[in-house]
mmCIF file of C-alpha atoms in Angstrom:
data_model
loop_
_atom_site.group_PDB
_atom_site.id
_atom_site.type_symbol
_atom_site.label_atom_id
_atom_site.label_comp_id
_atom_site.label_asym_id
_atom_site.label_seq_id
_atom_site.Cartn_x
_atom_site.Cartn_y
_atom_site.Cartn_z
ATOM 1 C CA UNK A 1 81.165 79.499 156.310
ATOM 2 C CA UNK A 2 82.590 83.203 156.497
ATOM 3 C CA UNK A 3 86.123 82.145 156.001
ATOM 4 C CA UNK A 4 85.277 79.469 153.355
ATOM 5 C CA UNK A 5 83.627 82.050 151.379
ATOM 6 C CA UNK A 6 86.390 85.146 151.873
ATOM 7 C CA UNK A 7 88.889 82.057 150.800
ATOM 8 C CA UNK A 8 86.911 81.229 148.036
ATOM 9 C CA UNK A 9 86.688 84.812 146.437
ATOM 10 C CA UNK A 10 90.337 85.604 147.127
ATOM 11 C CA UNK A 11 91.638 82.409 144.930
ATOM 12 C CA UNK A 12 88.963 83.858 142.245
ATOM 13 C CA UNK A 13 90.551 87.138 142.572
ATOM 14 C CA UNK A 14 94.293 85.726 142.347
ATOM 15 C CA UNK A 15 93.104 83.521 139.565
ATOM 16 C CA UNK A 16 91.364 86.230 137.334
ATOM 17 C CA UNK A 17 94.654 88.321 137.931
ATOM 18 C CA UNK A 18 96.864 86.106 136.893
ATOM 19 C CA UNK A 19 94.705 85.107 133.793
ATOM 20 C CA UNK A 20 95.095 89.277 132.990
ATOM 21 C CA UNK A 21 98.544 89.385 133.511
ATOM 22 C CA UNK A 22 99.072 86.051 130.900
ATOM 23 C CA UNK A 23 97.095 87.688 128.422
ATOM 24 C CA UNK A 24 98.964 91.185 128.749
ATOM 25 C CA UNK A 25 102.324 89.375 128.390
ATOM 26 C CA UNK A 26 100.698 87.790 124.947
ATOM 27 C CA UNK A 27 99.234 90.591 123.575
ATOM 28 C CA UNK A 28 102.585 92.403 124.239
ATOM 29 C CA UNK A 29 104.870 90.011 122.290
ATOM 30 C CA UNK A 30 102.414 89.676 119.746
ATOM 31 C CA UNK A 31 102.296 93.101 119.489
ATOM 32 C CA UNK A 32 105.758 93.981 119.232
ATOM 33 C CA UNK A 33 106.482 91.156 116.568
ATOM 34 C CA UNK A 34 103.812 92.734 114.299
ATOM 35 C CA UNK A 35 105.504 95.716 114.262
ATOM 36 C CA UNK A 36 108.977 94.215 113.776
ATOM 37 C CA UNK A 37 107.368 92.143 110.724
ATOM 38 C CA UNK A 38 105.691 95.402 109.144
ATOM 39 C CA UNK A 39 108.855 97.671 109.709
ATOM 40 C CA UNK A 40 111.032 95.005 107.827
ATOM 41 C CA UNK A 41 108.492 93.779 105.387
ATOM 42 C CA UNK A 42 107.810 97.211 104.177
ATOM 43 C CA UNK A 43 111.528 98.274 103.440
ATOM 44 C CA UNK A 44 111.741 97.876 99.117
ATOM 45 C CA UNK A 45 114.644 98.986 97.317
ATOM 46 C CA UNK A 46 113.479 101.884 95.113
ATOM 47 C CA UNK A 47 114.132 99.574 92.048
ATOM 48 C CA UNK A 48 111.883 96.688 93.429
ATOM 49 C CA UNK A 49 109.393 99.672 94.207
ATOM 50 C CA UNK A 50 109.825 100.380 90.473
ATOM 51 C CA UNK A 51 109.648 96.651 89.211
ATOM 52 C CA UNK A 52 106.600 95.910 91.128
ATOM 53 C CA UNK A 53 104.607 99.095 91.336
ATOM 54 C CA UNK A 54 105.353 100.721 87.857
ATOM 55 C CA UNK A 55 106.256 98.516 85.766
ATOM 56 C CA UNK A 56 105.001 99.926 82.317
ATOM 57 C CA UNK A 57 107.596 102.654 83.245
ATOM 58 C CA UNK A 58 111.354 101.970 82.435
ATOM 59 C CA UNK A 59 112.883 103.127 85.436
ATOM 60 C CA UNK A 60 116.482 104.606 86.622
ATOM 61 C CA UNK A 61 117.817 105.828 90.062
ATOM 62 C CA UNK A 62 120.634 107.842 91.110
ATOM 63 C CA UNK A 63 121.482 107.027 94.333
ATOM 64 C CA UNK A 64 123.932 110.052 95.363
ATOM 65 C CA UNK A 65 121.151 112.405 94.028
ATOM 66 C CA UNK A 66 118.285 110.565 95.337
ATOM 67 C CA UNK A 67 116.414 110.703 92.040
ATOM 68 C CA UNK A 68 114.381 108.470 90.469
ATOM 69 C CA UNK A 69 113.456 108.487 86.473
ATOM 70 C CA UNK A 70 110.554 106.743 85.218
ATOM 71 C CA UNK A 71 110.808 106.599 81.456
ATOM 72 C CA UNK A 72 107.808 106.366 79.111
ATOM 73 C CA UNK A 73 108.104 106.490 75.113
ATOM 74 C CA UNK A 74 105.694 108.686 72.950
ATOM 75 C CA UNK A 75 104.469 107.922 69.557
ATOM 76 C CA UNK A 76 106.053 111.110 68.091
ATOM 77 C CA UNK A 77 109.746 111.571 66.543
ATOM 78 C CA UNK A 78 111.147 114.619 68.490
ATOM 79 C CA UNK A 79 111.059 117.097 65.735
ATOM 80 C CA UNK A 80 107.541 116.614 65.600
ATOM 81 C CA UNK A 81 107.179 116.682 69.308
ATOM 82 C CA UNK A 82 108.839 120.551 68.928
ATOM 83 C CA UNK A 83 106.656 121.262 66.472
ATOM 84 C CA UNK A 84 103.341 120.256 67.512
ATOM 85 C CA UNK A 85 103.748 118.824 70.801
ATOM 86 C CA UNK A 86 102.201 122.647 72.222
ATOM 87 C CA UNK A 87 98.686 121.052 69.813
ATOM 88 C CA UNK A 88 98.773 117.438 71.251
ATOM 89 C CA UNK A 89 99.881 117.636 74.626
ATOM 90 C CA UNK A 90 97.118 119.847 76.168
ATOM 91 C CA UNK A 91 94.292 119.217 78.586
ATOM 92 C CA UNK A 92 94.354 115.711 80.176
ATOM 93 C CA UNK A 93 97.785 114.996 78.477
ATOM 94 C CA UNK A 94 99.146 118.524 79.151
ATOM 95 C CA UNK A 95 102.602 117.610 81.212
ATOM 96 C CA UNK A 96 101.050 119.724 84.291
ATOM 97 C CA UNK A 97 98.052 116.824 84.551
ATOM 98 C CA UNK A 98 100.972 114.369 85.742
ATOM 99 C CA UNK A 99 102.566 116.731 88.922
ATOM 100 C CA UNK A 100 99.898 115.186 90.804
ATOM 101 C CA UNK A 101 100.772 111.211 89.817
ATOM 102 C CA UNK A 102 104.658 112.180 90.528
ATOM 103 C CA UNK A 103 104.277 113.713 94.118
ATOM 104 C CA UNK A 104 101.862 110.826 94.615
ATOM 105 C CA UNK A 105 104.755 108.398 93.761
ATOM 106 C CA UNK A 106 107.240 110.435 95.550
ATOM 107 C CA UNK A 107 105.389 109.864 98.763
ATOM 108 C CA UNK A 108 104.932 106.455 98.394
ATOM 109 C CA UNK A 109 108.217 105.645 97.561
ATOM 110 C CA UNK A 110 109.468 107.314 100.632
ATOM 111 C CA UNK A 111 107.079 105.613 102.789
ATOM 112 C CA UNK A 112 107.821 101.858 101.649
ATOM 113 C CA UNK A 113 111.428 102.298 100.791
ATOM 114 C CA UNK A 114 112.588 104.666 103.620
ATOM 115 C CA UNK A 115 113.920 107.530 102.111
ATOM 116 C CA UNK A 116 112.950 110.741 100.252
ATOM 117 C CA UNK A 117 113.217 110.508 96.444
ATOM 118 C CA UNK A 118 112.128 113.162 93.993
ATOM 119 C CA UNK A 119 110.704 111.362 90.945
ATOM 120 C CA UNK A 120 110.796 112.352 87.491
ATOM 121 C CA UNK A 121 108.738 111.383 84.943
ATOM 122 C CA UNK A 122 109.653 111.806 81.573
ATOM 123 C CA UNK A 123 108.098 111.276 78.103
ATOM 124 C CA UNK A 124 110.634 110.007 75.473
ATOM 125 C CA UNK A 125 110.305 110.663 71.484
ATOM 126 C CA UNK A 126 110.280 107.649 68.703
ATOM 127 C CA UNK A 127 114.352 108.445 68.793
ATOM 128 C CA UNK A 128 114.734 108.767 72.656
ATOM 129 C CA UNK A 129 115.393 111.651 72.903
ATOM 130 C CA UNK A 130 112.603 114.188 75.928
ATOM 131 C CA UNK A 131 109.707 115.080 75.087
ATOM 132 C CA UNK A 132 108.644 116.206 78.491
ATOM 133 C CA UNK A 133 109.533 116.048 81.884
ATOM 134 C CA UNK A 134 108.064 116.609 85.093
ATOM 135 C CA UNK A 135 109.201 116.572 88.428
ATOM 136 C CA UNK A 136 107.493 115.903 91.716
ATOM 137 C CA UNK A 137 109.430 119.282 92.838
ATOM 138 C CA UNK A 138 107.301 120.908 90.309
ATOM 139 C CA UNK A 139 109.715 121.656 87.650
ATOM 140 C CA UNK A 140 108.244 121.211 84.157
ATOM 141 C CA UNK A 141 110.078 121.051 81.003
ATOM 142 C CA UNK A 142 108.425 120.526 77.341
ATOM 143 C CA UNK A 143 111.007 120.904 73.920
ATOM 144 C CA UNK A 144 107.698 122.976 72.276
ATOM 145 C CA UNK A 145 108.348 125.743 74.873
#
């Protein structure tokens, strides 16, 4: 009875081991074809970033440079942007509101496309020509200054 029962526990034992070691080896593969799918899923070219994630911005890139411009026009010509821009541009739609929404963008874009980019927004007068720019570097420029 013993050696029936010492038997009897040892195939258990084998049994529940080898039922570990099968769902190890899944988990494993799964795993590590998740994170093959998400690493090459991810991987946008910064004008499909653009296209999908901004696309009430008119976007342009410069590879060599590794800038990004996202375009946007205003409803003033651009000698009235010199003039009174200073007047209409101030509090929520002073160009220092939108450093925040360009290093935001910066970061993303580096995350799902893979490389660094320094984003530039800029806000284009009636006869495109700059109003404003800002920079996720922190550089501001506005013609009224």
């Amino acid at each position: 009875m013993k050696k029936g029962l010492i038997i009897a526990v040892a195939v258990i034992v084998v049994v529940l081991i080898a039922v570990c070691v099968f769902f190890g080896v899944k988990f494993l593969s799964l795993y590590r074809s998740a994170d093959d799918t998400e690493s090459t899923a991810q991987k946008l070219s910064v004008q499909d970033y653009a296209a999908q994630k901004l696309p009430e911005f008119d976007c342009s890139y410069d590879e060599a440079a590794g800038a990004m411009t996202l375009s946007r026009s205003a409803s003033l010509s651009y000698d009235d942007a010199c003039a009174i821009g200073g007047k209409v541009y101030v509090d929520e739609l002073a160009p220092e509101t939108y450093l925040s929404q360009v290093r935001s963008i910066s970061l993303d874009v580096e995350v799902q496309c893979g490389s660094p980019v320094t984003v530039v927004l800029c806000y284009r007068s009636t006869d495109g020509k700059p109003i404003f720019t800002v920079s996720s570097g922190g550089e501001i420029w506005a013609c009224w200054e």
